[in-house]
JSON list of N, CA and C in Angstrom, two decimals:
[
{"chain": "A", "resi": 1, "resn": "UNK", "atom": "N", "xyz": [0.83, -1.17, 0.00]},
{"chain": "A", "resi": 1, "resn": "UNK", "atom": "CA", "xyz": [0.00, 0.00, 0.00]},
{"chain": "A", "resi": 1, "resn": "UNK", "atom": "C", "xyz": [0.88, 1.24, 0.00]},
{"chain": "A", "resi": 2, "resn": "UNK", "atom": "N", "xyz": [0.73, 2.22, -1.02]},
{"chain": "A", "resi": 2, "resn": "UNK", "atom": "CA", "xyz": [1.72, 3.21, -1.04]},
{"chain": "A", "resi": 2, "resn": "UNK", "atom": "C", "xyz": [0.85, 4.63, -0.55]},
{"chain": "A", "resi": 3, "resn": "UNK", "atom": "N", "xyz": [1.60, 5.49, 0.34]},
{"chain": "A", "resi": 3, "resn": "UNK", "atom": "CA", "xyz": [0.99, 6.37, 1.07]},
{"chain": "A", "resi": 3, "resn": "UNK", "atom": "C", "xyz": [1.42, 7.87, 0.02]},
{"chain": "A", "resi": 4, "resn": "UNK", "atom": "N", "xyz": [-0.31, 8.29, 0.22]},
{"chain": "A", "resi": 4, "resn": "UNK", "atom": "CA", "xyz": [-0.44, 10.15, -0.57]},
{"chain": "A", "resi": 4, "resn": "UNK", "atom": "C", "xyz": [0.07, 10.76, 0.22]},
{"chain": "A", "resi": 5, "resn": "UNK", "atom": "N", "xyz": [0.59, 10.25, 0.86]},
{"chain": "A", "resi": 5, "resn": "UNK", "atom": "CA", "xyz": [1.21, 11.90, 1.66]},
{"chain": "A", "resi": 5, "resn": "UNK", "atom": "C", "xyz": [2.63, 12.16, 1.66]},
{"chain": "A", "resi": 6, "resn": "UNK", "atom": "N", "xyz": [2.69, 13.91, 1.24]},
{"chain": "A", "resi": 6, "resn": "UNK", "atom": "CA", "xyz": [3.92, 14.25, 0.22]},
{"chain": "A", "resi": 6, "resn": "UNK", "atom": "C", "xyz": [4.54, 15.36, 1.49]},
{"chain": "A", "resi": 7, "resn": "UNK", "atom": "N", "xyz": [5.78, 15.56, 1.40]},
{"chain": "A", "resi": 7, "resn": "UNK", "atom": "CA", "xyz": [6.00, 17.08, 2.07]},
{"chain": "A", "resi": 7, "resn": "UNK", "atom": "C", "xyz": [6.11, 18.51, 1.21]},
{"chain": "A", "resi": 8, "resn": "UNK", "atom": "N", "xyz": [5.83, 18.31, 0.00]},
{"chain": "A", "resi": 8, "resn": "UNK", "atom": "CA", "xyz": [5.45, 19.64, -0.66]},
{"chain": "A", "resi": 8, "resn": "UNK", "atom": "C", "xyz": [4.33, 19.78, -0.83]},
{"chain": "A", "resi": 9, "resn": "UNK", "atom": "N", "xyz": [3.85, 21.27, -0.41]},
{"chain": "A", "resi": 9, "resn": "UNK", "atom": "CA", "xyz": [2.49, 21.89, 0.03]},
{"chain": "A", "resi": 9, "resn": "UNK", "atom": "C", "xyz": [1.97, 21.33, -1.40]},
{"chain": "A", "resi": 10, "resn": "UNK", "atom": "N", "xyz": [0.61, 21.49, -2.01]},
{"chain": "A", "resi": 10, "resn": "UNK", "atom": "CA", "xyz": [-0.47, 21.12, -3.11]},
{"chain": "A", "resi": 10, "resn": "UNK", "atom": "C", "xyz": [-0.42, 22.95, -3.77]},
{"chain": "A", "resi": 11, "resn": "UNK", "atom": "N", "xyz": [-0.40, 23.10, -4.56]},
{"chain": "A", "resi": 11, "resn": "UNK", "atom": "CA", "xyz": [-0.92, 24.76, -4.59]},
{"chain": "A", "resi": 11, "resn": "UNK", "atom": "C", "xyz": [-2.22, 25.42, -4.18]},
{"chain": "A", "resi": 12, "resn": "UNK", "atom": "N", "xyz": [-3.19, 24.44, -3.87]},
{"chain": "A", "resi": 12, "resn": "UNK", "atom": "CA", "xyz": [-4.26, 24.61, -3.46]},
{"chain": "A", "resi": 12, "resn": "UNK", "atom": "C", "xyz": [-4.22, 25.14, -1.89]},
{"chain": "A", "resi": 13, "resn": "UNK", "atom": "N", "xyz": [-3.41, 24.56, -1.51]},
{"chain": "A", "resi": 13, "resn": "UNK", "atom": "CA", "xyz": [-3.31, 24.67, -0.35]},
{"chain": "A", "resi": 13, "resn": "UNK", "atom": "C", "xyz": [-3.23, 25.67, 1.01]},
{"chain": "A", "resi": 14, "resn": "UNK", "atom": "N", "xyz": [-3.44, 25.86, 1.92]},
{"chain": "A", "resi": 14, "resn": "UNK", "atom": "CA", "xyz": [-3.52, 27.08, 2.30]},
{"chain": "A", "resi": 14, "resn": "UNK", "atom": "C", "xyz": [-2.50, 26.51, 3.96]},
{"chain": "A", "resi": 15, "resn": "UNK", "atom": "N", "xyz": [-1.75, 28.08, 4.13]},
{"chain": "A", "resi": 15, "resn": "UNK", "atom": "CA", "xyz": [-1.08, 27.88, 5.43]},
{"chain": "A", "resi": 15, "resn": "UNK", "atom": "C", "xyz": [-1.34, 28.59, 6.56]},
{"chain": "A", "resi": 16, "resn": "UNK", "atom": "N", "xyz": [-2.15, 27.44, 7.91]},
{"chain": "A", "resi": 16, "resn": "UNK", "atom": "CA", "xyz": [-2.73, 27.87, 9.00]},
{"chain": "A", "resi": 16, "resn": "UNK", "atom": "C", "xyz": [-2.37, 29.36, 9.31]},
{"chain": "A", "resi": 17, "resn": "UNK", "atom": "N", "xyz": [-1.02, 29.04, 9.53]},
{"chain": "A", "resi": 17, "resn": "UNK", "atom": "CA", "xyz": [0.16, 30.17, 10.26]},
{"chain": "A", "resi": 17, "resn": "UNK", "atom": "C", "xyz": [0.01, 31.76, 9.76]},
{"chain": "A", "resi": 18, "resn": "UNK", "atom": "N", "xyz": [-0.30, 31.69, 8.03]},
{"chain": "A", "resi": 18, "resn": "UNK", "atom": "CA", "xyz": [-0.36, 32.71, 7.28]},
{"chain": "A", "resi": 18, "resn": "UNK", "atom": "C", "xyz": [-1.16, 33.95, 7.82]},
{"chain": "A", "resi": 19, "resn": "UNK", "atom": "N", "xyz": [-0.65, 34.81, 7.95]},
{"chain": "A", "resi": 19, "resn": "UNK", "atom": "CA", "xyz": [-1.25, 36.49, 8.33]},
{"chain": "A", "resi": 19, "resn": "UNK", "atom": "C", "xyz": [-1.31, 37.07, 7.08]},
{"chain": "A", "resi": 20, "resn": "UNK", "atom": "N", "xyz": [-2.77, 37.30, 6.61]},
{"chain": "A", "resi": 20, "resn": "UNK", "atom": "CA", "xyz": [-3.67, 38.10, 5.50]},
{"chain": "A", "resi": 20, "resn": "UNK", "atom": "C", "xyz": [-3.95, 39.59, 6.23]},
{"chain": "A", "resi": 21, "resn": "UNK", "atom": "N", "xyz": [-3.76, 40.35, 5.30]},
{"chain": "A", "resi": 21, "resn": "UNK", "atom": "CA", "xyz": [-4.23, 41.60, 5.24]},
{"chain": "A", "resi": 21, "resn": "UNK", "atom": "C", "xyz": [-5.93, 41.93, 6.03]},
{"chain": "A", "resi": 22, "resn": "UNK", "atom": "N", "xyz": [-6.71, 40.81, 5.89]},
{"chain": "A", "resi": 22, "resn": "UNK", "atom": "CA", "xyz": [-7.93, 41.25, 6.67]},
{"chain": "A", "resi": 22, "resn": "UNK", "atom": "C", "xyz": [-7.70, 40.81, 8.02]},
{"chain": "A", "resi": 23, "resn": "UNK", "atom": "N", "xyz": [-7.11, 39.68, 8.52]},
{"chain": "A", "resi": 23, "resn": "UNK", "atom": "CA", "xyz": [-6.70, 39.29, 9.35]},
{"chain": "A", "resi": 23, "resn": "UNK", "atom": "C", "xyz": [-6.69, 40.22, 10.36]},
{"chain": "A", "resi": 24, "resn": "UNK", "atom": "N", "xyz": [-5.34, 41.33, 9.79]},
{"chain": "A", "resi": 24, "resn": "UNK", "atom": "CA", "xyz": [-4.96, 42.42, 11.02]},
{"chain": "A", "resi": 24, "resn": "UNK", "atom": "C", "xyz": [-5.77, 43.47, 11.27]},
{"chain": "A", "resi": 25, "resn": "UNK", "atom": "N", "xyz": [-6.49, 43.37, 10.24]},
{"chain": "A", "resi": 25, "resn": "UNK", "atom": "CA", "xyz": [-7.70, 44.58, 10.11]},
{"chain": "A", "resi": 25, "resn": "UNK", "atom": "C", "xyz": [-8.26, 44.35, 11.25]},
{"chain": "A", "resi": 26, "resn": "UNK", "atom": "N", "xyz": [-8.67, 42.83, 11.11]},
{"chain": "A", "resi": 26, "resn": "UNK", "atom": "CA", "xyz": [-10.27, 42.46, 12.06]},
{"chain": "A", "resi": 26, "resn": "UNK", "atom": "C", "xyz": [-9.38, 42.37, 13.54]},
{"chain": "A", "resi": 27, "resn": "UNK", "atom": "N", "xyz": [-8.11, 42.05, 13.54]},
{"chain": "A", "resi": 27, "resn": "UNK", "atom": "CA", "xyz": [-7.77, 42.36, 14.89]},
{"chain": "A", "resi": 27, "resn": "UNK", "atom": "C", "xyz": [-7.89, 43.45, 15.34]},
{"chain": "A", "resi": 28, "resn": "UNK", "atom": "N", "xyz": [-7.87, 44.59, 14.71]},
{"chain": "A", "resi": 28, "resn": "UNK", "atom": "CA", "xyz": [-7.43, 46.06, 15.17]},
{"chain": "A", "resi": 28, "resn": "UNK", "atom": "C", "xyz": [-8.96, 46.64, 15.67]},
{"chain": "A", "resi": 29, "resn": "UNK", "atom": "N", "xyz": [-9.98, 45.52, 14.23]},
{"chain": "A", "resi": 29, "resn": "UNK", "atom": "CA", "xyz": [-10.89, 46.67, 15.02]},
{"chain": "A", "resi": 29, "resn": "UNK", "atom": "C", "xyz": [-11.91, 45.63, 16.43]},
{"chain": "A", "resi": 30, "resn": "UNK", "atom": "N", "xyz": [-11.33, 44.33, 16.53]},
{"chain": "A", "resi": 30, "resn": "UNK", "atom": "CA", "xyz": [-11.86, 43.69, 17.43]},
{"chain": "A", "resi": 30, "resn": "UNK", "atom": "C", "xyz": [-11.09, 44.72, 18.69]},
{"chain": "A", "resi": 31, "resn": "UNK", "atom": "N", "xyz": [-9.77, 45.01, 19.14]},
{"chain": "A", "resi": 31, "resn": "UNK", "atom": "CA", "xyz": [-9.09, 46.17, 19.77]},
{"chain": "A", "resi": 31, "resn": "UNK", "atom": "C", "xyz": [-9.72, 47.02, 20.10]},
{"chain": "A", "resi": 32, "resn": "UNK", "atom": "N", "xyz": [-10.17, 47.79, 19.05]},
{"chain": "A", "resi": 32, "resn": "UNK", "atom": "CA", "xyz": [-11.18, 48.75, 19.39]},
{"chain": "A", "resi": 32, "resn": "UNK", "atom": "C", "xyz": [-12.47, 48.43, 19.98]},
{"chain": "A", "resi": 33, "resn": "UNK", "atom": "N", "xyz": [-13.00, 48.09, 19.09]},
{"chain": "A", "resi": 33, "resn": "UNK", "atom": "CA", "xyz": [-14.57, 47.66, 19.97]},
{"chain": "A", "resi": 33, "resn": "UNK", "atom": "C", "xyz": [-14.57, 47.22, 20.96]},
{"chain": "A", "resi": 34, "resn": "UNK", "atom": "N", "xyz": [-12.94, 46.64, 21.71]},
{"chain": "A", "resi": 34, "resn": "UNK", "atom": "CA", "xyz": [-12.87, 46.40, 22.99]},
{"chain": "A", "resi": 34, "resn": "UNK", "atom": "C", "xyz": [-12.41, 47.73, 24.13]},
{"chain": "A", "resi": 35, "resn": "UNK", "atom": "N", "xyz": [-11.81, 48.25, 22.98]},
{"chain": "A", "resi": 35, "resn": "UNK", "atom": "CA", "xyz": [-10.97, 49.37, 24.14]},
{"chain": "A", "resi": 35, "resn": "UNK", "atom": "C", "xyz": [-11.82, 50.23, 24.15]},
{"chain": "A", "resi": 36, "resn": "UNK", "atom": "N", "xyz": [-12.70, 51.00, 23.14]},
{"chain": "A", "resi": 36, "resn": "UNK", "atom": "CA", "xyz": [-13.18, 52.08, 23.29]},
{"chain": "A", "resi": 36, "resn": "UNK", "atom": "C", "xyz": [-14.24, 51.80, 24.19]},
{"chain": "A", "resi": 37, "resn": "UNK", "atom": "N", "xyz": [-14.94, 51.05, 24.23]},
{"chain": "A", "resi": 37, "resn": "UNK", "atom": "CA", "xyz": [-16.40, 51.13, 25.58]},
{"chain": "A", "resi": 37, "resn": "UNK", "atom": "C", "xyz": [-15.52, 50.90, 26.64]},
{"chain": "A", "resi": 38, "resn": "UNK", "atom": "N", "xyz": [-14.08, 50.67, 26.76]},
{"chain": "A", "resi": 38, "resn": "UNK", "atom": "CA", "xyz": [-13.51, 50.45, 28.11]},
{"chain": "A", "resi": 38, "resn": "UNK", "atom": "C", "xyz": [-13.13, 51.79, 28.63]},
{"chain": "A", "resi": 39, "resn": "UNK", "atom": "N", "xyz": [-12.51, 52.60, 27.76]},
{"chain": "A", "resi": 39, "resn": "UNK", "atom": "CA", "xyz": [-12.42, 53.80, 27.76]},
{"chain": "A", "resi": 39, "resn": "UNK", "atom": "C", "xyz": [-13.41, 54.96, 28.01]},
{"chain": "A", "resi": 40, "resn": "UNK", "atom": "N", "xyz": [-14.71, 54.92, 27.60]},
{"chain": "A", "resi": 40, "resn": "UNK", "atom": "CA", "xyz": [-15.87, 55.63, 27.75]},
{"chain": "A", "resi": 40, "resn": "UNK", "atom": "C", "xyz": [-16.29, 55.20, 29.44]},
{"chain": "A", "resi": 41, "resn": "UNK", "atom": "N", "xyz": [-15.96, 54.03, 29.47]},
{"chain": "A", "resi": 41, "resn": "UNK", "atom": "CA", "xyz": [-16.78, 53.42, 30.99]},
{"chain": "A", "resi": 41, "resn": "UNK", "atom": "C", "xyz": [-15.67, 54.35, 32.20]},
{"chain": "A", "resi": 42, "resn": "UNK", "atom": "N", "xyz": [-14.22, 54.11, 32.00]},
{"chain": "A", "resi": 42, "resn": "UNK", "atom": "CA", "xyz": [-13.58, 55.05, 32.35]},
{"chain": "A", "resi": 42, "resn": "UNK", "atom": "C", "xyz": [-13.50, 56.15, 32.79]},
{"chain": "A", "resi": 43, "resn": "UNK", "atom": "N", "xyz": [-14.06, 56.65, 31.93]},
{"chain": "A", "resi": 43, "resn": "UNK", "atom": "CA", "xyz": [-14.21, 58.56, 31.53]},
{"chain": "A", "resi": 43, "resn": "UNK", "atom": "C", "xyz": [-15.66, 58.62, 32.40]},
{"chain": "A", "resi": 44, "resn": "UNK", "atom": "N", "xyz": [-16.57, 58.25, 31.94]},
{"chain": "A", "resi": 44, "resn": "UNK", "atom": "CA", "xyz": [-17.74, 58.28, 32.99]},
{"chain": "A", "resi": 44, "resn": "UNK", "atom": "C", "xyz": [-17.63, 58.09, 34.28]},
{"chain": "A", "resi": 45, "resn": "UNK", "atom": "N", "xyz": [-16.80, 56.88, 34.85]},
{"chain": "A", "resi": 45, "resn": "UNK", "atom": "CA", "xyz": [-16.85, 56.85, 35.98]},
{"chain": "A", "resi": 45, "resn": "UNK", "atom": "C", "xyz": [-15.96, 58.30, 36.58]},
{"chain": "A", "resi": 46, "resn": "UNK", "atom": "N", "xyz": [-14.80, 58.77, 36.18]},
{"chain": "A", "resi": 46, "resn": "UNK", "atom": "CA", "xyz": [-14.16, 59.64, 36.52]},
{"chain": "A", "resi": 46, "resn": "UNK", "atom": "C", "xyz": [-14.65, 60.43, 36.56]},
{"chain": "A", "resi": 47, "resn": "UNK", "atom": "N", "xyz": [-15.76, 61.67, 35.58]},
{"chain": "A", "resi": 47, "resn": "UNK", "atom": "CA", "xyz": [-16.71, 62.12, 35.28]},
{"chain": "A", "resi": 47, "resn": "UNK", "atom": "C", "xyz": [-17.71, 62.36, 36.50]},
{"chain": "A", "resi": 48, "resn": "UNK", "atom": "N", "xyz": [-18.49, 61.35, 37.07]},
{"chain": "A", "resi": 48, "resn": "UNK", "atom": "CA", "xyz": [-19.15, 60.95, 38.13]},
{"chain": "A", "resi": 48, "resn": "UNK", "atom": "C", "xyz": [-18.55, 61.48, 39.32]},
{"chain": "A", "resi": 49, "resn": "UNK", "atom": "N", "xyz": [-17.39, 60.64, 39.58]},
{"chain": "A", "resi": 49, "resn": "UNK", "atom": "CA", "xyz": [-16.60, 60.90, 41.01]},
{"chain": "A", "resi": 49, "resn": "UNK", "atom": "C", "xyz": [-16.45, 62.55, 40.63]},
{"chain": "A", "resi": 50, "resn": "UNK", "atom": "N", "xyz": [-15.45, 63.58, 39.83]},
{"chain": "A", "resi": 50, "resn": "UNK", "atom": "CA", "xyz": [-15.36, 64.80, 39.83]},
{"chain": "A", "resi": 50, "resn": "UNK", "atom": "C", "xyz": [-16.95, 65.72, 40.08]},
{"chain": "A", "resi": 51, "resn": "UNK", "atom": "N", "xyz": [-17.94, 65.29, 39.81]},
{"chain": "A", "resi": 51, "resn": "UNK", "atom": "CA", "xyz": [-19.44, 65.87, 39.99]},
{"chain": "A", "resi": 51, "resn": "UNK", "atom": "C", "xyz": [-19.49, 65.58, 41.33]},
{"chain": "A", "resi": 52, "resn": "UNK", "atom": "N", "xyz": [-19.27, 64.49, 42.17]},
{"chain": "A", "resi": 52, "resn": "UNK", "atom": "CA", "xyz": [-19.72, 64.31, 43.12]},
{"chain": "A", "resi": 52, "resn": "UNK", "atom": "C", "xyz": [-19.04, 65.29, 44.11]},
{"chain": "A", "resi": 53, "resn": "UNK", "atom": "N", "xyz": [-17.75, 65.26, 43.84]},
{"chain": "A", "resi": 53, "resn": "UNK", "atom": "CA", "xyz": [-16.75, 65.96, 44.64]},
{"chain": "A", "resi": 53, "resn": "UNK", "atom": "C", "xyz": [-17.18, 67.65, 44.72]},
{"chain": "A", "resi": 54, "resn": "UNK", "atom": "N", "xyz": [-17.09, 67.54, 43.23]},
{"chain": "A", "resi": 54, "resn": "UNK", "atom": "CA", "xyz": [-18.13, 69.24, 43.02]},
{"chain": "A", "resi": 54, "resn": "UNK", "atom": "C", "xyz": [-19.30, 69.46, 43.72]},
{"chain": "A", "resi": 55, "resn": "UNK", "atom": "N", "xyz": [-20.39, 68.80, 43.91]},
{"chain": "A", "resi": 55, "resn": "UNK", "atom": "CA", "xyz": [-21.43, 68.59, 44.68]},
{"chain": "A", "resi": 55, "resn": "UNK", "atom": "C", "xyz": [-21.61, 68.83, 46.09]},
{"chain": "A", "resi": 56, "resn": "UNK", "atom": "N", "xyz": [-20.36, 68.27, 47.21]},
{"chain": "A", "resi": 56, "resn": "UNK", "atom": "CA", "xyz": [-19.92, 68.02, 48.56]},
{"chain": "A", "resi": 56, "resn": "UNK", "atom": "C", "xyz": [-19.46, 69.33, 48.55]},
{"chain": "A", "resi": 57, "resn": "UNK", "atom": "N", "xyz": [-18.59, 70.09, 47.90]},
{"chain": "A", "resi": 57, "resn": "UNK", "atom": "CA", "xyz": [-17.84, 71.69, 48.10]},
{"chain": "A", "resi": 57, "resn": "UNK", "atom": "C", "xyz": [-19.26, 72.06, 47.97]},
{"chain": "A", "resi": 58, "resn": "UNK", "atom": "N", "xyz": [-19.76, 72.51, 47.04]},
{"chain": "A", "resi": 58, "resn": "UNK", "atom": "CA", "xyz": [-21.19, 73.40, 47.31]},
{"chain": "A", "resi": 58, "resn": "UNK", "atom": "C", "xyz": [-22.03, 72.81, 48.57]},
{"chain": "A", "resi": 59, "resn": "UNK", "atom": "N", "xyz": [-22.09, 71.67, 48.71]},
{"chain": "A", "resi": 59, "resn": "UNK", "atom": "CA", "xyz": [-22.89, 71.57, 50.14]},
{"chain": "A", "resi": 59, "resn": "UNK", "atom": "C", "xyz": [-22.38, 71.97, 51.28]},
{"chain": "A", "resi": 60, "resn": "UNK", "atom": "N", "xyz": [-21.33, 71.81, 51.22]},
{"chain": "A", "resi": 60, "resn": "UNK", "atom": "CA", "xyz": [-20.55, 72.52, 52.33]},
{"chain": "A", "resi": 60, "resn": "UNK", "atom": "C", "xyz": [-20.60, 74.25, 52.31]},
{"chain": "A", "resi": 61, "resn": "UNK", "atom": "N", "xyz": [-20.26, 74.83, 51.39]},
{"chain": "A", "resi": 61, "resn": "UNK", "atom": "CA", "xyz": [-20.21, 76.04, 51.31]},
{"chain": "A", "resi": 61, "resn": "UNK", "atom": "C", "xyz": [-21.41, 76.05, 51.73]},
{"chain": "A", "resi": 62, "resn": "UNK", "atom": "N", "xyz": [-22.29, 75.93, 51.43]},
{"chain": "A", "resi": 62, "resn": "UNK", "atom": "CA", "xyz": [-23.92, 76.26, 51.83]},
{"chain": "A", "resi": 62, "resn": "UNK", "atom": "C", "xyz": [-24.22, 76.38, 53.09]},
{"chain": "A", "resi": 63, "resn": "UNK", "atom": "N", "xyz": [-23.74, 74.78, 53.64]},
{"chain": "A", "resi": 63, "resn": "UNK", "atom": "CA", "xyz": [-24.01, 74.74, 54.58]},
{"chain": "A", "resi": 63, "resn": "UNK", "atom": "C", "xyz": [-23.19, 75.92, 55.48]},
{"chain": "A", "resi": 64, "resn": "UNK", "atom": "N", "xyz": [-21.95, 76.43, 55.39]},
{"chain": "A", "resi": 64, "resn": "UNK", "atom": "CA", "xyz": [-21.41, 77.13, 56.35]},
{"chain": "A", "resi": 64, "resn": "UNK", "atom": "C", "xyz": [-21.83, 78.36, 56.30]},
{"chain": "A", "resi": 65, "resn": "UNK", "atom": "N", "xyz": [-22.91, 79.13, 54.80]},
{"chain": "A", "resi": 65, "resn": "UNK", "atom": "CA", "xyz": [-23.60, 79.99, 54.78]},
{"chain": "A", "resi": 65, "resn": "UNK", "atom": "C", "xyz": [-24.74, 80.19, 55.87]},
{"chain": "A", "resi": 66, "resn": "UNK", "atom": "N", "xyz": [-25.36, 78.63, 55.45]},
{"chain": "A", "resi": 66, "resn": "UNK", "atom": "CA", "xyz": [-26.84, 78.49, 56.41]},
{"chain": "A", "resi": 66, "resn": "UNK", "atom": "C", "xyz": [-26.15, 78.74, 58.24]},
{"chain": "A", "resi": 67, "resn": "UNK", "atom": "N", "xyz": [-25.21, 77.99, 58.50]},
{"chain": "A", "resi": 67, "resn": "UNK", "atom": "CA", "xyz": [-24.96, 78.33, 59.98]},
{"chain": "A", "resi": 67, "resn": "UNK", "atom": "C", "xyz": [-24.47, 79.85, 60.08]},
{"chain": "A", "resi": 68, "resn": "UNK", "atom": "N", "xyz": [-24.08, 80.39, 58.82]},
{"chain": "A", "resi": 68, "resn": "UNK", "atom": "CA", "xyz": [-23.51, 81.84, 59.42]},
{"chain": "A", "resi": 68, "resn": "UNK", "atom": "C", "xyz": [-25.14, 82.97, 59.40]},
{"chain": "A", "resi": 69, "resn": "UNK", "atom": "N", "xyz": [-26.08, 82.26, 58.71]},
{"chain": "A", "resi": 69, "resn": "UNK", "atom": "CA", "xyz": [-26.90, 82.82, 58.82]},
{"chain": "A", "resi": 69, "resn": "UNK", "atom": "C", "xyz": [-27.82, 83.10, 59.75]},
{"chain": "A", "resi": 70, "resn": "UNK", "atom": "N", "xyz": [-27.81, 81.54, 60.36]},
{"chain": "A", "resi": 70, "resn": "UNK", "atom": "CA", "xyz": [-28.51, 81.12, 62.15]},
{"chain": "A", "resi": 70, "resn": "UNK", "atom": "C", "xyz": [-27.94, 81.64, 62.82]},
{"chain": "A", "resi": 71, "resn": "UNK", "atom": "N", "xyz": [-26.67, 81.63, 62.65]},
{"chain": "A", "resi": 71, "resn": "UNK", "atom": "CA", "xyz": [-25.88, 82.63, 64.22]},
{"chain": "A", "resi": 71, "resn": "UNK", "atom": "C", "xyz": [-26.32, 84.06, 64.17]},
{"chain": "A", "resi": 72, "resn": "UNK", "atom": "N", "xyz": [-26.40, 84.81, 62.74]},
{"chain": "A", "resi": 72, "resn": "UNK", "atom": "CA", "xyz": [-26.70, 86.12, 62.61]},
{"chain": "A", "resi": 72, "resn": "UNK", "atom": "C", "xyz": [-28.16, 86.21, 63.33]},
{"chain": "A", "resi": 73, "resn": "UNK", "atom": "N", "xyz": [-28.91, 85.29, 63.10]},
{"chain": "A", "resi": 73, "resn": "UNK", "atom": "CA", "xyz": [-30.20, 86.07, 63.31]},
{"chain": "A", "resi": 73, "resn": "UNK", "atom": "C", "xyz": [-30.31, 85.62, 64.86]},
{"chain": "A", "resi": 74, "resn": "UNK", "atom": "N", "xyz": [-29.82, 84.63, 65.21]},
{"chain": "A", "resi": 74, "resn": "UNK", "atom": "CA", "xyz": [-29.80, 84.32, 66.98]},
{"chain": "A", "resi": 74, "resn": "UNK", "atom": "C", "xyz": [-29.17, 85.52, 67.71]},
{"chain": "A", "resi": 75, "resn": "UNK", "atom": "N", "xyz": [-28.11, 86.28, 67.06]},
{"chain": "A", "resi": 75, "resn": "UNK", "atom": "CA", "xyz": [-27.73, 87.36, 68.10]},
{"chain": "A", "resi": 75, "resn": "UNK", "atom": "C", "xyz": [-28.48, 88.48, 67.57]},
{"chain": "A", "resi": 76, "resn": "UNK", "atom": "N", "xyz": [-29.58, 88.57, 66.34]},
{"chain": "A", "resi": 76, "resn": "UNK", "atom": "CA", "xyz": [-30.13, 89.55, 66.31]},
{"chain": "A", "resi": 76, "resn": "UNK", "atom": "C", "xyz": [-31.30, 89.95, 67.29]},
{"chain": "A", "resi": 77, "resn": "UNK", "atom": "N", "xyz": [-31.64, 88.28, 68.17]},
{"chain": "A", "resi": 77, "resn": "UNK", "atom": "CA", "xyz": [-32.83, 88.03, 68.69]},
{"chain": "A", "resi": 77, "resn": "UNK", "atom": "C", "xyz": [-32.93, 88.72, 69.59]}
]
């Protein structure tokens, strides 16, 4: 029984290993579609925390308005 199997490729043939031009494409933009919503989620959360922080200074300021205002009118009493 004599065996088909040769060690020169067939021309048909195709090689696993081979890196095609769409190949790197679809990596780059699988990359993206990964990084950029990672990036946006990022930015929002940072976004968030800086509002909040902004938020706490005005309550505070306020608040040290509202007590300077109670003290005023208690010694106006």
């Amino acid at each position: 029984m004599q065996s088909n199997s040769s060690t020169q490729p067939t021309p048909n043939s195709q090689y696993i290993d081979s890196k095609m031009p769409t190949d790197s494409s679809i990596n780059i933009f699988i990359g993206y579609s990964i990084l950029i919503p990672m990036i946006v989620f990022v930015g929002f959360n940072i976004y968030k925390k800086y509002r909040a922080a902004v938020f706490r200074r005005q309550v505070t300021s306020l608040e040290k308005l509202w007590h300077l205002n109670i003290k005023k009118e208690l010694e106006e009493k």
